[in-house]
Tab-separated table of C-alpha atoms in Angstrom:
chain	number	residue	atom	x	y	z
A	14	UNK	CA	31.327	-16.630	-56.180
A	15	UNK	CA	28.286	-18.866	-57.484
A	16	UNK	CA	28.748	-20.959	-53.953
A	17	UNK	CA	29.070	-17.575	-52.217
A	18	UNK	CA	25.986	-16.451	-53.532
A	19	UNK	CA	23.918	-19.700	-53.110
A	20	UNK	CA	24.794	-20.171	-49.494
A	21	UNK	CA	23.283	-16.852	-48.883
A	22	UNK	CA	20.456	-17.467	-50.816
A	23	UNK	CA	19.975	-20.457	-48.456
A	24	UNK	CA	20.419	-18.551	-45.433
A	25	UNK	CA	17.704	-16.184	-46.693
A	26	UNK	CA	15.520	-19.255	-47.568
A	27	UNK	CA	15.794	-20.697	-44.164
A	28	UNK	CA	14.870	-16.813	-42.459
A	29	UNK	CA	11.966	-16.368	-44.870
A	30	UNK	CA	10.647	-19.947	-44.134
A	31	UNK	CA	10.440	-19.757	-40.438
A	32	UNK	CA	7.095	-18.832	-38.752
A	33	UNK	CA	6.520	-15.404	-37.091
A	34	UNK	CA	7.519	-16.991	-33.931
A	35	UNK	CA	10.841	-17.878	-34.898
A	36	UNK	CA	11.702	-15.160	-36.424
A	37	UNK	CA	10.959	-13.047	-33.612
A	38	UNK	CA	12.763	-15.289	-30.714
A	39	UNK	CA	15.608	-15.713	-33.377
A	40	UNK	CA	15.906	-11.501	-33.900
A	41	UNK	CA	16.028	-11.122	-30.186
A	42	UNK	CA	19.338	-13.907	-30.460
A	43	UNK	CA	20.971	-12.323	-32.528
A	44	UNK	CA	20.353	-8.499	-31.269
A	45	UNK	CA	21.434	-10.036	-27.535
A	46	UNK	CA	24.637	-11.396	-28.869
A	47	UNK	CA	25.519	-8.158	-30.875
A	48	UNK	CA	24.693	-5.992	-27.906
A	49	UNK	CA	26.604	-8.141	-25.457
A	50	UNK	CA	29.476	-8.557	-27.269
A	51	UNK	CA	29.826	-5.101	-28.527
A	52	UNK	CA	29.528	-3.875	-24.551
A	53	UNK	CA	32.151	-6.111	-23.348
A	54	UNK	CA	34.762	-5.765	-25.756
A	55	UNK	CA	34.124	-2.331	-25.990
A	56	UNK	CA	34.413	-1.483	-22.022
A	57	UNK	CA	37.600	-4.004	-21.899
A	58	UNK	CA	39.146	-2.066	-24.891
A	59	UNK	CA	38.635	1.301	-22.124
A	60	UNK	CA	40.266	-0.653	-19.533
A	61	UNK	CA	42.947	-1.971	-20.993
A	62	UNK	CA	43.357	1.662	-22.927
A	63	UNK	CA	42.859	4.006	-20.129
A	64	UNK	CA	43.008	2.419	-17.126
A	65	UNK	CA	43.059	5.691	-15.455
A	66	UNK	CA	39.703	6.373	-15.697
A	67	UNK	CA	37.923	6.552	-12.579
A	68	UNK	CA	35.466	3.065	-11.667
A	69	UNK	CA	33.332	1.777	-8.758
A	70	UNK	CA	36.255	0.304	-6.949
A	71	UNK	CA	39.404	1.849	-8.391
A	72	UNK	CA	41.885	-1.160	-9.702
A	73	UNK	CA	40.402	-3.560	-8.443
A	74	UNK	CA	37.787	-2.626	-10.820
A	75	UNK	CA	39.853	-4.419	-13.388
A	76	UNK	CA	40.521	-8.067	-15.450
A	77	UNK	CA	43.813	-9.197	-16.461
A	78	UNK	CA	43.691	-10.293	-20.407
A	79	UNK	CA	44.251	-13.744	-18.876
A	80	UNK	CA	41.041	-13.371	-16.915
A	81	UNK	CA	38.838	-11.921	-19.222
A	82	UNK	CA	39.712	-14.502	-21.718
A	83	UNK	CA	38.434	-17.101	-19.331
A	84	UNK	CA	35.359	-14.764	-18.880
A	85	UNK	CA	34.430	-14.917	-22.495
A	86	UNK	CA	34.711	-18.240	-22.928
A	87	UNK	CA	31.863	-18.941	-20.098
A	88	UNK	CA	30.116	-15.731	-21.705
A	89	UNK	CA	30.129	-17.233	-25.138
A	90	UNK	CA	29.433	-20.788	-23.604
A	91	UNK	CA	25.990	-19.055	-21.822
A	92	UNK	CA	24.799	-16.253	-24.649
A	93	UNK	CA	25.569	-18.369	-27.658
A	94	UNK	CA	25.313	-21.776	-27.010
A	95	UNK	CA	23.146	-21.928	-24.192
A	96	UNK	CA	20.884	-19.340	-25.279
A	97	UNK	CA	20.788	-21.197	-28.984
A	98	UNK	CA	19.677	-24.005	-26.967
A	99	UNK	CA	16.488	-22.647	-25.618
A	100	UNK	CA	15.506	-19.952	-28.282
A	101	UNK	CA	12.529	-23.219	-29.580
A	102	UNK	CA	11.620	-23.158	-26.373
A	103	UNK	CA	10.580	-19.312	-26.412
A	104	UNK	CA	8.923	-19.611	-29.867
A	105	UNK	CA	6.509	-22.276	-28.222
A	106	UNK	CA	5.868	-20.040	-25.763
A	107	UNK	CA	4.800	-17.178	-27.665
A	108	UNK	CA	3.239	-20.044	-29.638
A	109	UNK	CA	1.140	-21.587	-26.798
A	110	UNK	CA	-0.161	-18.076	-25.406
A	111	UNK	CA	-0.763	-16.066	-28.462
A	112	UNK	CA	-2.558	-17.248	-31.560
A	113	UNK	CA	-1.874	-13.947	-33.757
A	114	UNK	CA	1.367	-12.932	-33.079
A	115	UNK	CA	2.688	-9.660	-34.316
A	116	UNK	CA	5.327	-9.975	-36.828
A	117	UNK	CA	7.745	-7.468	-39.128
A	118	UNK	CA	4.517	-7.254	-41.454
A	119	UNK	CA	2.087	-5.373	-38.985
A	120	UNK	CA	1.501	-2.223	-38.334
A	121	UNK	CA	3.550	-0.892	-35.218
A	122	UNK	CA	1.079	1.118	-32.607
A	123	UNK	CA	3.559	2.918	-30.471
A	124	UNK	CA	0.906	3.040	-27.855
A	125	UNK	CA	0.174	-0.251	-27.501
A	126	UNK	CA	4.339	-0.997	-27.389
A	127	UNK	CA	4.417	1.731	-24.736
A	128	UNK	CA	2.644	-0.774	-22.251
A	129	UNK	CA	4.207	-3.711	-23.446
A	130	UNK	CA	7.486	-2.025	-22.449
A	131	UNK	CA	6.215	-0.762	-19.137
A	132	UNK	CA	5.130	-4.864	-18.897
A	133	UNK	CA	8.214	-6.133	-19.543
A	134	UNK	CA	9.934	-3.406	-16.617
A	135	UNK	CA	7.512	-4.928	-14.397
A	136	UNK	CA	7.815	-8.959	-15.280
A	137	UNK	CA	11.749	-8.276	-15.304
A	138	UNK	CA	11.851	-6.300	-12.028
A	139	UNK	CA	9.705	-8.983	-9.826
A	140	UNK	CA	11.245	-12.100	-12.014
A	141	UNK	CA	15.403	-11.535	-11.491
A	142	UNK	CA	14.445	-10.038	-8.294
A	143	UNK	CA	13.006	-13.008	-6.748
A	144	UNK	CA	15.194	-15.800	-8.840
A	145	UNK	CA	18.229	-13.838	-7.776
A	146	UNK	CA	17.421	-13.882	-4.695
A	147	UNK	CA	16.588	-17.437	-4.125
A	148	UNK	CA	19.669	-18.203	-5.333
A	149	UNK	CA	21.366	-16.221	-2.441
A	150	UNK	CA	19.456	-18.828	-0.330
A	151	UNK	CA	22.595	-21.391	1.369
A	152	UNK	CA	20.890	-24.300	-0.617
A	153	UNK	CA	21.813	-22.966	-3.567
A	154	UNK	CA	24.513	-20.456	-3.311
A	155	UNK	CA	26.947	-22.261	-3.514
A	156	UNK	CA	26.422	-25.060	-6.411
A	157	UNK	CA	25.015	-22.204	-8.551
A	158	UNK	CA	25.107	-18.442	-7.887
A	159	UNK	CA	28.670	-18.362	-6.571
A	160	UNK	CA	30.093	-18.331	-9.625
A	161	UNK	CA	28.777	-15.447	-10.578
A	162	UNK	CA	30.221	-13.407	-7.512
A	163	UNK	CA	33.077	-14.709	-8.067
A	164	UNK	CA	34.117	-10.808	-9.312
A	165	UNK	CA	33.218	-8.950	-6.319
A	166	UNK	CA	35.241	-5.742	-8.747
A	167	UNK	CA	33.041	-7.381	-11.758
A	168	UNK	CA	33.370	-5.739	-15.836
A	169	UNK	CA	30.929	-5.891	-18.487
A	170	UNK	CA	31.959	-9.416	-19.647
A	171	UNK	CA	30.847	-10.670	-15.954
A	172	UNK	CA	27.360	-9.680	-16.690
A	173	UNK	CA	26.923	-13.425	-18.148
A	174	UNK	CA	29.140	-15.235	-16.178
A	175	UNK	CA	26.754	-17.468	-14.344
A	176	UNK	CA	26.280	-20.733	-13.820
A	177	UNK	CA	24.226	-22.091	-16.527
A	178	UNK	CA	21.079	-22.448	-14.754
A	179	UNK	CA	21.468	-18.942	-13.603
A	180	UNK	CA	21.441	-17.775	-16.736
A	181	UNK	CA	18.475	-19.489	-18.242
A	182	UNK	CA	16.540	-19.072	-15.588
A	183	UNK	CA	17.431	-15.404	-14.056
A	184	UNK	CA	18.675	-13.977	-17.307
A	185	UNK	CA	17.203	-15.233	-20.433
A	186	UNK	CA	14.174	-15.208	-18.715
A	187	UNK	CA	13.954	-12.297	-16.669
A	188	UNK	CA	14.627	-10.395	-20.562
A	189	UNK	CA	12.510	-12.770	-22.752
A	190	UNK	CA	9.287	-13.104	-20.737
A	191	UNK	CA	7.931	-9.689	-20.925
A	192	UNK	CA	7.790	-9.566	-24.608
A	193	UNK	CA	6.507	-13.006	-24.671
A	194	UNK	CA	3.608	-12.675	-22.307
A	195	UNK	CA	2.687	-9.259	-23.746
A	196	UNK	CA	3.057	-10.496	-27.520
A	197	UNK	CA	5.951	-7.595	-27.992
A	198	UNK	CA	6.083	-6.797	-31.919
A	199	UNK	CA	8.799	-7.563	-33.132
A	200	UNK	CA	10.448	-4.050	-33.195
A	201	UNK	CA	9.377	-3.589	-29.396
A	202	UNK	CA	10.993	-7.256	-28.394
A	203	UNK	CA	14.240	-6.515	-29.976
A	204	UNK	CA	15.042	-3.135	-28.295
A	205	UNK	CA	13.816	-4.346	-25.603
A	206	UNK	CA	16.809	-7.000	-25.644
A	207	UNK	CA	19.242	-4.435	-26.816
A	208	UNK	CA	18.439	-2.239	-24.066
A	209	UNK	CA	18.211	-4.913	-21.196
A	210	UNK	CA	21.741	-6.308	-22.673
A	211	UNK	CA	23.378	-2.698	-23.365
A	212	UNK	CA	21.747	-2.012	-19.233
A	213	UNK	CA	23.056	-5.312	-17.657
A	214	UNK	CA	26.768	-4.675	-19.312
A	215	UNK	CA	26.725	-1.227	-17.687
A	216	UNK	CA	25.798	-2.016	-14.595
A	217	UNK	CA	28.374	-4.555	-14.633
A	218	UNK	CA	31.344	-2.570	-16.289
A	219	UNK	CA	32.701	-1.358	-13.014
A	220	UNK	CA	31.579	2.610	-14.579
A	221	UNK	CA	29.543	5.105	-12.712
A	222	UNK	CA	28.315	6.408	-16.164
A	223	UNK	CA	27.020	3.325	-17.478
A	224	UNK	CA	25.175	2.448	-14.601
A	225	UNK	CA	27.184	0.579	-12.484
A	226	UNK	CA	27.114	2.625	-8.613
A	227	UNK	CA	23.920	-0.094	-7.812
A	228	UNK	CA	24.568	-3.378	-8.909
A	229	UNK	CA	28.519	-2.905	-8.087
A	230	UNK	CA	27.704	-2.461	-4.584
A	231	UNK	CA	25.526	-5.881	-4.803
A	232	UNK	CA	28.921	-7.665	-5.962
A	233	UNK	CA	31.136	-5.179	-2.675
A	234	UNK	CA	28.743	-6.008	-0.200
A	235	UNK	CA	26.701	-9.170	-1.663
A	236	UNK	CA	23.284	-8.925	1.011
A	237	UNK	CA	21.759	-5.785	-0.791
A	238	UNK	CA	20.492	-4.212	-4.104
A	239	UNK	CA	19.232	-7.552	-5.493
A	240	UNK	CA	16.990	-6.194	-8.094
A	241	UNK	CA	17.643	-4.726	-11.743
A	242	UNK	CA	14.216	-2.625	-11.889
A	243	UNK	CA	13.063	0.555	-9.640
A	244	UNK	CA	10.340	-1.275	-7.568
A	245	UNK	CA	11.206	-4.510	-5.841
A	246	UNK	CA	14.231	-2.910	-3.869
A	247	UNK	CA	12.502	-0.420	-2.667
A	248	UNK	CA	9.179	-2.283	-2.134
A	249	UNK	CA	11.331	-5.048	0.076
A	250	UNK	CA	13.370	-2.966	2.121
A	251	UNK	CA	16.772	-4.397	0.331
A	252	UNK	CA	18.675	-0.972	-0.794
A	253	UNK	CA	22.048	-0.592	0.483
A	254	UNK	CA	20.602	2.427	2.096
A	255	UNK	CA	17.578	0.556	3.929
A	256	UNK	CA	19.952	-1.929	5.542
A	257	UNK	CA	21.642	-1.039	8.933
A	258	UNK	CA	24.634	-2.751	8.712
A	259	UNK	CA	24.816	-1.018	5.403
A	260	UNK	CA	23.423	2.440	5.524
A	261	UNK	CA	26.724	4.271	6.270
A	262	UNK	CA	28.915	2.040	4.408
A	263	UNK	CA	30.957	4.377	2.437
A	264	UNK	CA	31.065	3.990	-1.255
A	265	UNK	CA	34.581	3.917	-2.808
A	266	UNK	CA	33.215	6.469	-5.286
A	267	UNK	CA	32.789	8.797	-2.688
A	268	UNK	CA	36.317	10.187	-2.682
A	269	UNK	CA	35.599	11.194	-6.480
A	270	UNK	CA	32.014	12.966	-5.125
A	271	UNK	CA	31.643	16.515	-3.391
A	272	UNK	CA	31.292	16.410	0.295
A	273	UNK	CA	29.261	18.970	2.475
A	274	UNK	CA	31.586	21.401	2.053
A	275	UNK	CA	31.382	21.206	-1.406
A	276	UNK	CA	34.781	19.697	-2.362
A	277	UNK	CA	36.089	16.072	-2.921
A	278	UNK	CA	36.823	13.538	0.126
């Protein structure tokens, strides 16, 4: 009990001991983790439980226990380890651009978090737009972005199944630079996180109601919907809709949607 008792004592030592930068970066860890994981194992406890729900692409939609074990590992290996990695990077980040930063102890101005949110949509719309698109370029498809499509049917585990540099560089810090640049308080960086986690597991989950219709048909049809935001899409032309080849592509949902005539295909 006594050893119980002083190792969380430490633990709370440590946490009270680290700067305002730290504790920040570290929050949005440990919200990122908790958010992943609880998304993945949640939406792979409805597949394996009622696999008779309707997804994006039927069956297919679908990982063997075999499969998603392999997932996790290269999940865990990217949004534990590899994110622990470069979390002291962040914090001198925030450290090198802002010389006040807003901690637990200030005042929250819901305002002011208002824009830093709308800043963060912005810097993560342009930022994974362009990064993932680069790395659809046929220098670097291949050693690094393959991996990722390597579910063109993908679930919410797949959302961090990346090559390493893809996920420090078009993940992590598509999510972390917003609230960095805009000095986030810490309230507004870690739902920020939880949302942009919660988002990125629903759009990979292979479920219509969690957001997946978009980014599922990136993974089908792999030349379209490259962005996670409303803007850069749109702005460049790359919808599923704006592309030719792609325009009257059916969707496999569309058997499950009302036709013309008002009834199911």
């Amino acid at each position: 009990m006594f050893q119980e008792g002083a190792a969380f004592g430490t633990s709370m030592d440590i946490l009270a001991n680290m700067d305002t930068y730290d504790q920040n970066v570290w929050g949005c860890y440990v919200v990122a983790n908790a958010c992943f994981w609880f998304a993945s194992l949640s939406c792979h406890a409805v597949d394996t439980f009622c696999p008779g729900l309707e997804k994006t692409q039927g069956q297919k939609s679908h990982m063997t226990q075999r499969t998603f074990a392999h997932a996790a590992a290269v999940a865990f290996a990217n949004i534990v380890i590899c994110a622990a990695a470069v979390v002291p990077g962040g914090a001198n980040l925030w450290r090198a651009l802002h010389a006040a930063p807003l901690g637990v102890g200030n005042a929250f101005h819901p305002p002011r978090e208002a824009l830093v949110l709308a800043g963060s949509l912005l810097v993560i719309d342009f930022w994974f737009y362009w990064t993932h698109r680069a790395m659809h370029h046929s220098s670097i498809y291949r050693a690094i972005h393959k991996m990722h499509h390597r579910f063109t049917a993908p679930t919410a585990v797949a959302a961090v199944y990346a090559h390493p540099v893809e996920f420090l560089v078009g993940n992590v810090g598509g999510v972390a630079l917003g609230p960095i640049l805009c000095n986030a308080h810490p309230y507004t960086a870690w739902a920020w996180f939880a949302v942009s986690l919660l988002s990125t597991c629903g759009s990979h989950s292979g479920y219509a109601a969690l957001g997946a219709d978009k980014h599922d048909e990136h993974h089908r049809l792999f030349d379209c919907n490259f962005g996670v935001g409303p803007f850069c899409d749109s702005l460049f032309k790359t919808r599923k809709e704006d592309i030719p080849k792609f325009a009257n592509k059916p969707h496999p949902m569309d058997r499950f949607r009302p036709g013309k005539d008002g009834k199911r295909a």
